[in-house]
Amino acid sequence: MHTHYLQHVPFEGLGSIATWLETAGHRLSHTRFYETAALPDPASIDLLVVMGGPMSINDEAEFPWLAAEKRFIRAVIEAGKPVLGICLGAQLIAGAMGAAVYRNPLKEIGWWAVQAENTSGDVFPFPPTATVFHWHGETFDLPPGAVRLARSEACANQAFQLGERVIGLQFHLETTPASAQAIVSHCGDELVPATWIQSETDILAADAAQFSTINGLMGAILAYLLRPATT
């Protein structure tokens, strides 16, 4: 199996996703847009993972590769390949599939709960509630045909599924202690006291059990996206 991932800044990498995929025997390749904008043939990959980043998907004037990235994501989805988007990655999926992405009324940074929606059919079964790691100031409308999987008090569209094998997460289930420290170090200027913004101390006080829980949920989503076809 071949997983390709799209990375936008050096400090937002795969985190626990890398360990899960390597354990499952995947070959990993990447496009790191801060180094090169070269993209593979969609037919050559089995899973696409789109990571986060501090830019907006609407910043094409500053980051011209965003336009090509959105076209690539749409091509992979239309080819029927599994796609996972995280934070900016979820916004890119939404934008690539025709939905608007815009500033959320409130920034949401730190460890906050999301609640599962009542869903039916073949969609990923989120736990009723989960405390997960957030770092976002924008949100998105659901792309046509998508099912909302989770919401929070601060942001309605926290997770969605499009078709059978595309999932977008506004939050970060891949976070490890090292990646939490990295994003705090690079984006700490955003930690301005507000209703849904935790302090650096509170963010980094998360214990091993919190990371284990979210990383386990990340693994369950990956297993769901890569499940054998039923037809």
Tab-separated table of C-alpha atoms in Angstrom:
chain	number	residue	atom	x	y	z
A	1	MET	CA	0.000	0.000	0.000
A	2	HIS	CA	1.219	3.476	-0.894
A	3	THR	CA	0.227	6.521	1.176
A	4	HIS	CA	1.068	10.001	-0.047
A	5	TYR	CA	0.778	12.949	2.317
A	6	LEU	CA	0.650	16.680	1.716
A	7	GLN	CA	2.541	18.774	4.279
A	8	HIS	CA	2.346	22.555	4.429
A	9	VAL	CA	4.798	23.538	7.178
A	10	PRO	CA	7.681	21.619	8.800
A	11	PHE	CA	6.089	21.593	12.259
A	12	GLU	CA	2.800	19.915	11.245
A	13	GLY	CA	3.789	16.405	10.202
A	14	LEU	CA	2.067	13.045	10.364
A	15	GLY	CA	2.519	12.515	14.098
A	16	SER	CA	0.960	9.217	15.166
A	17	ILE	CA	-0.294	8.579	11.619
A	18	ALA	CA	3.247	7.709	10.525
A	19	THR	CA	3.603	4.990	13.156
A	20	TRP	CA	0.203	3.501	12.309
A	21	LEU	CA	0.884	3.408	8.564
A	22	GLU	CA	4.401	2.042	8.908
A	23	THR	CA	3.149	-0.692	11.254
A	24	ALA	CA	0.496	-1.547	8.651
A	25	GLY	CA	3.204	-1.897	6.003
A	26	HIS	CA	2.517	1.235	3.981
A	27	ARG	CA	5.118	2.897	1.807
A	28	LEU	CA	5.102	6.636	2.484
A	29	SER	CA	5.799	9.473	0.081
A	30	HIS	CA	5.145	13.175	0.464
A	31	THR	CA	4.759	16.567	-1.105
A	32	ARG	CA	6.165	19.217	1.224
A	33	PHE	CA	4.919	22.452	-0.279
A	34	TYR	CA	7.504	24.497	1.588
A	35	GLU	CA	10.107	22.602	-0.493
A	36	THR	CA	8.393	21.594	-3.742
A	37	ALA	CA	4.916	21.538	-5.265
A	38	ALA	CA	5.453	18.327	-7.264
A	39	LEU	CA	2.458	15.986	-7.041
A	40	PRO	CA	2.154	12.304	-7.999
A	41	ASP	CA	-0.263	10.631	-10.369
A	42	PRO	CA	-3.479	10.028	-8.347
A	43	ALA	CA	-3.584	6.494	-9.768
A	44	SER	CA	-0.281	5.665	-8.068
A	45	ILE	CA	-1.491	6.071	-4.477
A	46	ASP	CA	-3.800	4.091	-2.203
A	47	LEU	CA	-4.398	6.752	0.462
A	48	LEU	CA	-3.980	10.531	0.526
A	49	VAL	CA	-3.471	12.364	3.824
A	50	VAL	CA	-3.697	16.166	3.804
A	51	MET	CA	-2.115	17.794	6.845
A	52	GLY	CA	-2.684	21.107	8.618
A	53	GLY	CA	-0.998	24.474	8.420
A	54	PRO	CA	-1.416	28.089	9.520
A	55	MET	CA	-2.386	29.462	6.100
A	56	SER	CA	-5.912	29.727	4.708
A	57	ILE	CA	-6.996	27.775	1.656
A	58	ASN	CA	-8.001	31.175	0.256
A	59	ASP	CA	-4.398	32.481	0.323
A	60	GLU	CA	-3.610	31.531	-3.280
A	61	ALA	CA	-1.950	34.900	-3.985
A	62	GLU	CA	0.623	34.196	-1.280
A	63	PHE	CA	0.791	30.425	-1.809
A	64	PRO	CA	0.126	29.765	-5.522
A	65	TRP	CA	0.452	26.000	-5.095
A	66	LEU	CA	-2.877	25.958	-3.217
A	67	ALA	CA	-4.790	26.019	-6.511
A	68	ALA	CA	-2.952	22.962	-7.846
A	69	GLU	CA	-3.297	21.235	-4.489
A	70	LYS	CA	-7.066	21.638	-4.506
A	71	ARG	CA	-7.275	20.301	-8.060
A	72	PHE	CA	-5.142	17.318	-7.034
A	73	ILE	CA	-7.298	16.559	-3.989
A	74	ARG	CA	-10.431	16.642	-6.129
A	75	ALA	CA	-8.818	14.344	-8.690
A	76	VAL	CA	-7.883	11.816	-5.997
A	77	ILE	CA	-11.412	11.891	-4.573
A	78	GLU	CA	-12.965	11.501	-8.010
A	79	ALA	CA	-10.647	8.528	-8.612
A	80	GLY	CA	-12.303	6.821	-5.638
A	81	LYS	CA	-9.202	6.792	-3.437
A	82	PRO	CA	-9.415	7.141	0.384
A	83	VAL	CA	-8.625	10.665	1.556
A	84	LEU	CA	-8.096	12.007	5.083
A	85	GLY	CA	-7.877	15.747	5.758
A	86	ILE	CA	-6.783	17.266	9.053
A	87	CYS	CA	-7.576	20.883	10.005
A	88	LEU	CA	-6.352	22.843	6.959
A	89	GLY	CA	-6.560	19.489	5.160
A	90	ALA	CA	-10.284	19.183	5.926
A	91	GLN	CA	-10.783	22.754	4.739
A	92	LEU	CA	-8.912	21.948	1.531
A	93	ILE	CA	-11.156	18.939	0.895
A	94	ALA	CA	-14.236	21.090	1.489
A	95	GLY	CA	-12.943	23.813	-0.810
A	96	ALA	CA	-11.835	21.373	-3.488
A	97	MET	CA	-15.317	19.872	-3.536
A	98	GLY	CA	-17.132	23.188	-3.870
A	99	ALA	CA	-17.753	24.402	-0.304
A	100	ALA	CA	-16.875	27.790	1.180
A	101	VAL	CA	-14.075	28.159	3.744
A	102	TYR	CA	-14.083	31.247	5.962
A	103	ARG	CA	-13.160	32.620	9.384
A	104	ASN	CA	-14.950	31.023	12.322
A	105	PRO	CA	-16.434	33.510	14.791
A	106	LEU	CA	-14.141	32.088	17.481
A	107	LYS	CA	-10.703	30.562	17.440
A	108	GLU	CA	-10.543	27.111	19.032
A	109	ILE	CA	-7.136	26.158	20.404
A	110	GLY	CA	-6.389	23.494	23.002
A	111	TRP	CA	-8.100	20.417	24.371
A	112	TRP	CA	-11.845	20.740	23.859
A	113	ALA	CA	-14.688	18.259	23.489
A	114	VAL	CA	-16.482	17.372	20.278
A	115	GLN	CA	-19.837	15.643	20.174
A	116	ALA	CA	-20.904	13.043	17.649
A	117	GLU	CA	-23.906	13.681	15.413
A	118	ASN	CA	-26.720	11.193	15.081
A	119	THR	CA	-25.938	9.523	11.774
A	120	SER	CA	-27.085	6.495	9.855
A	121	GLY	CA	-25.711	4.369	7.073
A	122	ASP	CA	-22.096	3.548	6.354
A	123	VAL	CA	-20.290	6.363	8.133
A	124	PHE	CA	-17.501	6.335	10.683
A	125	PRO	CA	-18.955	5.861	14.208
A	126	PHE	CA	-17.511	8.650	16.337
A	127	PRO	CA	-17.728	8.196	20.121
A	128	PRO	CA	-20.574	10.230	21.668
A	129	THR	CA	-18.048	12.724	23.020
A	130	ALA	CA	-14.277	13.010	22.838
A	131	THR	CA	-11.775	15.561	24.105
A	132	VAL	CA	-9.465	16.287	21.190
A	133	PHE	CA	-6.728	18.758	20.259
A	134	HIS	CA	-7.707	21.842	18.253
A	135	TRP	CA	-5.803	24.667	16.607
A	136	HIS	CA	-7.928	26.535	14.095
A	137	GLY	CA	-9.476	29.898	13.360
A	138	GLU	CA	-11.360	29.051	10.162
A	139	THR	CA	-14.258	26.763	9.388
A	140	PHE	CA	-16.098	25.530	6.281
A	141	ASP	CA	-19.487	24.678	4.881
A	142	LEU	CA	-20.056	21.001	4.236
A	143	PRO	CA	-19.382	20.029	0.624
A	144	PRO	CA	-22.429	18.769	-1.311
A	145	GLY	CA	-23.353	15.253	-0.255
A	146	ALA	CA	-21.211	15.245	2.896
A	147	VAL	CA	-22.451	13.980	6.266
A	148	ARG	CA	-21.485	15.854	9.415
A	149	LEU	CA	-19.962	13.465	11.949
A	150	ALA	CA	-19.157	15.770	14.882
A	151	ARG	CA	-19.592	19.309	16.194
A	152	SER	CA	-18.405	21.396	19.157
A	153	GLU	CA	-19.747	24.400	21.036
A	154	ALA	CA	-17.293	26.694	19.277
A	155	CYS	CA	-17.565	25.283	15.750
A	156	ALA	CA	-20.444	23.424	14.108
A	157	ASN	CA	-18.562	21.509	11.423
A	158	GLN	CA	-15.866	19.534	13.228
A	159	ALA	CA	-15.833	16.375	11.140
A	160	PHE	CA	-17.497	15.160	7.973
A	161	GLN	CA	-17.573	12.186	5.653
A	162	LEU	CA	-17.982	12.444	1.901
A	163	GLY	CA	-18.946	9.210	0.215
A	164	GLU	CA	-17.485	6.011	1.607
A	165	ARG	CA	-13.793	6.889	1.913
A	166	VAL	CA	-13.261	10.616	2.468
A	167	ILE	CA	-13.120	12.082	5.981
A	168	GLY	CA	-12.262	15.625	7.048
A	169	LEU	CA	-11.362	16.483	10.640
A	170	GLN	CA	-11.157	20.068	11.874
A	171	PHE	CA	-9.158	18.835	14.881
A	172	HIS	CA	-5.914	16.932	15.362
A	173	LEU	CA	-6.069	13.276	16.413
A	174	GLU	CA	-2.504	12.651	15.244
A	175	THR	CA	-0.968	14.932	17.885
A	176	THR	CA	1.866	13.593	20.016
A	177	PRO	CA	3.655	15.340	22.888
A	178	ALA	CA	6.399	16.353	20.450
A	179	SER	CA	4.009	17.755	17.841
A	180	ALA	CA	2.021	19.641	20.498
A	181	GLN	CA	5.239	21.257	21.666
A	182	ALA	CA	6.181	22.084	18.068
A	183	ILE	CA	2.950	23.892	17.227
A	184	VAL	CA	3.035	25.805	20.520
A	185	SER	CA	6.600	26.857	19.766
A	186	HIS	CA	5.774	28.063	16.235
A	187	CYS	CA	2.272	29.477	16.732
A	188	GLY	CA	2.319	30.513	20.379
A	189	ASP	CA	1.466	34.120	19.460
A	190	GLU	CA	-2.105	32.918	18.906
A	191	LEU	CA	-2.506	31.923	22.554
A	192	VAL	CA	-4.333	35.117	23.501
A	193	PRO	CA	-6.766	34.526	26.395
A	194	ALA	CA	-10.261	33.869	25.043
A	195	THR	CA	-13.202	31.557	25.665
A	196	TRP	CA	-11.909	28.679	23.542
A	197	ILE	CA	-8.161	29.288	23.704
A	198	GLN	CA	-6.157	27.476	26.364
A	199	SER	CA	-2.833	28.602	27.732
A	200	GLU	CA	0.457	27.004	26.743
A	201	THR	CA	0.624	25.475	30.214
A	202	ASP	CA	-2.799	23.854	29.895
A	203	ILE	CA	-2.104	22.582	26.389
A	204	LEU	CA	1.193	20.971	27.325
A	205	ALA	CA	-0.176	19.532	30.573
A	206	ALA	CA	-1.996	16.793	28.654
A	207	ASP	CA	-1.007	13.396	29.984
A	208	ALA	CA	-0.069	10.227	28.152
A	209	ALA	CA	-3.621	8.885	28.373
A	210	GLN	CA	-5.010	11.876	26.435
A	211	PHE	CA	-2.543	11.353	23.603
A	212	SER	CA	-3.163	7.609	23.612
A	213	THR	CA	-6.920	8.148	23.336
A	214	ILE	CA	-6.790	10.524	20.382
A	215	ASN	CA	-4.103	8.501	18.614
A	216	GLY	CA	-6.256	5.393	19.036
A	217	LEU	CA	-9.218	7.194	17.473
A	218	MET	CA	-6.936	8.299	14.616
A	219	GLY	CA	-5.973	4.678	14.046
A	220	ALA	CA	-9.631	3.636	13.971
A	221	ILE	CA	-10.371	6.244	11.292
A	222	LEU	CA	-7.429	5.084	9.181
A	223	ALA	CA	-8.582	1.469	9.486
A	224	TYR	CA	-12.091	2.535	8.445
A	225	LEU	CA	-10.871	4.422	5.386
A	226	LEU	CA	-8.709	1.476	4.330
A	227	ARG	CA	-11.307	-1.231	5.031
A	228	PRO	CA	-11.861	-3.823	2.294
A	229	ALA	CA	-14.515	-3.027	-0.269
A	230	THR	CA	-17.865	-4.689	0.451
A	231	THR	CA	-18.919	-5.025	-3.179
